[in-house]
C-alpha atoms as one frame of an Amber mdcrd trajectory, in Angstrom:
protein
 -60.587 -12.539 -13.615 -61.489  -8.884 -13.914 -59.724  -8.121 -10.609 -56.591
  -9.898 -11.835 -56.535  -7.814 -15.021 -56.929  -4.603 -12.998 -54.135  -5.712
 -10.664 -51.778  -6.526 -13.555 -52.534  -3.204 -15.252 -51.960  -1.253 -12.034
 -48.605  -3.006 -11.468 -47.537  -2.241 -15.048 -48.632   1.381 -14.668 -46.749
   1.755 -11.367 -43.556   0.280 -12.814 -43.811   2.479 -15.906 -44.391   5.587
 -13.805 -41.399   4.795 -11.576 -39.206   4.285 -14.634 -40.402   7.566 -16.149
 -39.799   9.480 -12.899 -36.285   8.010 -12.648 -35.511   9.099 -16.216 -36.827
  12.619 -15.567 -34.829  12.857 -12.339 -31.637  11.756 -14.125 -32.175  14.229
 -16.958 -32.250  17.149 -14.504 -28.917  16.235 -12.917 -25.882  18.374 -13.703
 -23.210  16.581 -15.718 -19.715  15.922 -14.423 -16.611  14.326 -15.925 -13.423
  12.839 -14.520 -10.352  12.706 -16.775  -7.887  11.177 -14.314  -6.409  11.725
 -10.879  -2.739  12.535 -10.364  -1.241   9.703  -8.316   2.252   9.660  -6.876
   3.894   7.088  -4.620   0.994   4.630  -4.666   0.477   1.447  -6.681  -2.509
   2.715  -8.718  -1.742   4.874 -11.741  -3.561   8.053 -12.812  -6.125   6.257
 -14.990  -6.941   3.660 -12.327  -7.429   6.373  -9.702  -9.670   8.262 -12.134
 -11.735   5.115 -12.673 -12.030   4.559  -8.928 -13.174   8.154  -8.394 -15.666
   7.822 -11.260 -17.043   4.607  -9.719 -17.587   6.252  -6.342 -19.108   9.308
  -8.035 -21.586   7.063  -9.885 -22.660   5.527  -6.564 -23.546   8.946  -5.146
 -26.139   9.556  -7.907 -25.908  13.316  -7.417 -24.569  14.030 -10.926 -24.838
  12.600 -14.409 -21.332  11.151 -14.731 -20.145  11.363 -18.326 -18.941   8.129
 -19.891 -15.196   7.524 -19.543 -14.938   6.250 -23.120 -16.594   9.354 -24.572
 -14.182  11.533 -22.601 -11.189   9.385 -23.652 -12.272   9.520 -27.302 -12.470
  13.322 -27.236  -9.050  13.580 -25.584  -7.574  11.274 -28.219  -9.077  13.326
 -31.084  -7.592  16.508 -29.587  -4.198  14.868 -28.884  -4.583  15.581 -25.169
  -2.769  13.242 -22.784  -5.112  12.399 -19.874  -2.079  11.716 -17.659  -1.107
  15.376 -17.989  -4.548  17.005 -17.818  -4.853  18.255 -14.251  -4.825  22.050
 -14.486  -8.005  24.091 -14.193  -7.661  25.749 -17.602  -7.107  22.403 -19.363
 -10.052  20.826 -17.577 -12.331  23.782 -18.369 -11.383  23.466 -22.063 -12.098
  19.725 -22.046 -15.320  20.291 -20.091 -16.571  22.837 -22.627 -15.838  20.492
 -25.522 -17.659  17.524 -23.991 -20.528  19.592 -22.592 -19.863  18.935 -18.906
 -21.216  21.271 -16.246 -18.454  20.271 -13.830 -15.049  18.601 -13.922 -13.600
  16.673 -10.986  -9.864  16.360 -10.543  -7.218  16.161  -7.864  -4.310  14.130
  -6.600  -3.448  11.225  -4.335   0.101  11.252  -3.030   2.142   9.342  -0.505
   3.961  11.594   1.954   5.933   9.590   4.491   3.492   7.529   6.550   0.378
   9.136   5.115  -1.645   9.514   1.940  -2.761  13.027   1.056  -5.985  13.066
  -0.971  -6.938  16.330  -2.703 -10.119  16.773  -4.758 -11.168  19.846  -6.747
 -14.630  20.502  -8.174 -14.450  22.841 -11.178 -17.394  24.798 -12.593 -16.839
  24.679 -16.360 -19.141  27.588 -17.288 -17.865  29.770 -14.442 -14.238  28.831
 -15.216 -13.383  28.442 -11.529 -12.670  25.942  -8.799 -15.771  26.009  -6.625
 -14.693  23.574  -3.929 -11.522  21.863  -2.751 -11.173  19.113  -0.171  -7.893
  17.966   1.388  -7.672  14.881   3.587  -4.738  13.085   5.196  -5.061   9.342
   5.718  -2.911   6.592   7.174  -0.723   4.973   4.545  -2.544   1.735   3.805
  -3.379   1.259   0.139  -5.839  -1.556   0.771  -8.261   1.153   1.948  -7.801
   3.482  -1.035 -11.411   2.959  -2.173 -12.715   3.898   1.284 -10.451   6.954
   1.238 -11.887   7.886  -2.155 -15.447   7.466  -0.892 -14.753   9.513   2.244
 -12.989  12.339   0.378 -15.743  12.518  -2.238 -18.455  12.615   0.442 -16.618
  15.452   2.170 -16.242  17.403  -1.083 -19.913  17.008  -2.016 -21.287  17.629
   1.472 -22.637  14.103   1.840 -22.613  12.357   5.193 -19.788   9.816   5.360
 -19.365   6.871   7.699 -17.716   8.580  10.681 -16.322   5.331  12.088 -14.485
   4.516   8.854 -13.303   8.115   8.518 -11.877   8.030  12.054 -10.009   4.774
  11.367  -8.461   6.129   8.174  -7.548   9.553   9.525  -3.858  10.289   9.820
  -2.832  11.522  13.262   0.540  13.126  13.858   2.255  11.129  16.584   5.342
  12.223  18.468   8.562  10.337  17.891   9.139   8.032  20.834  12.432   6.268
  21.419  13.256   3.682  24.068  16.792   5.057  24.281  15.788   8.455  25.653
  13.989   9.552  28.763  13.029  12.854  30.288  13.413  13.600  33.992  11.209
  16.375  35.292  12.547  16.300  38.858  15.399  18.691  38.167  19.093  18.460
  37.267
């Protein structure tokens, strides 16, 4: 009976310690906020792309991601349209008001047969863009979440799944037509 009580107490202590360490680790993370992502030529709008980016950012667990509703509430109070808040100066202003260390923004645009994904990490206190990542992917919107994950991993210096990245990568291919041929044997 005594051994059982010791075992139960040690399990409770271990679980409590793990919970405390997790809370301390989360409190030392830098904060980051996403307002929205400029989307053009794809089916997801700016807010949906921002939510997708925020979701993938939460999975990384490298930053304390500020709550989307807190950010939206502040924007509403200040009469700031999140669908038009993409510039560095606007994002730095919003970041200062909500107490974010970093802001994450960018764009996702369809260009011909490809999707161009641009992400920018902005240091609010330093008032500067500290990192930009540009990726070109095949145009296939069913993989937009994988594109988001891959672009975010690249921006943050996290190892991404190289097989998925290779499958999504856009490769310029020459235009080939069955109606034309090239003879290299002379005139």
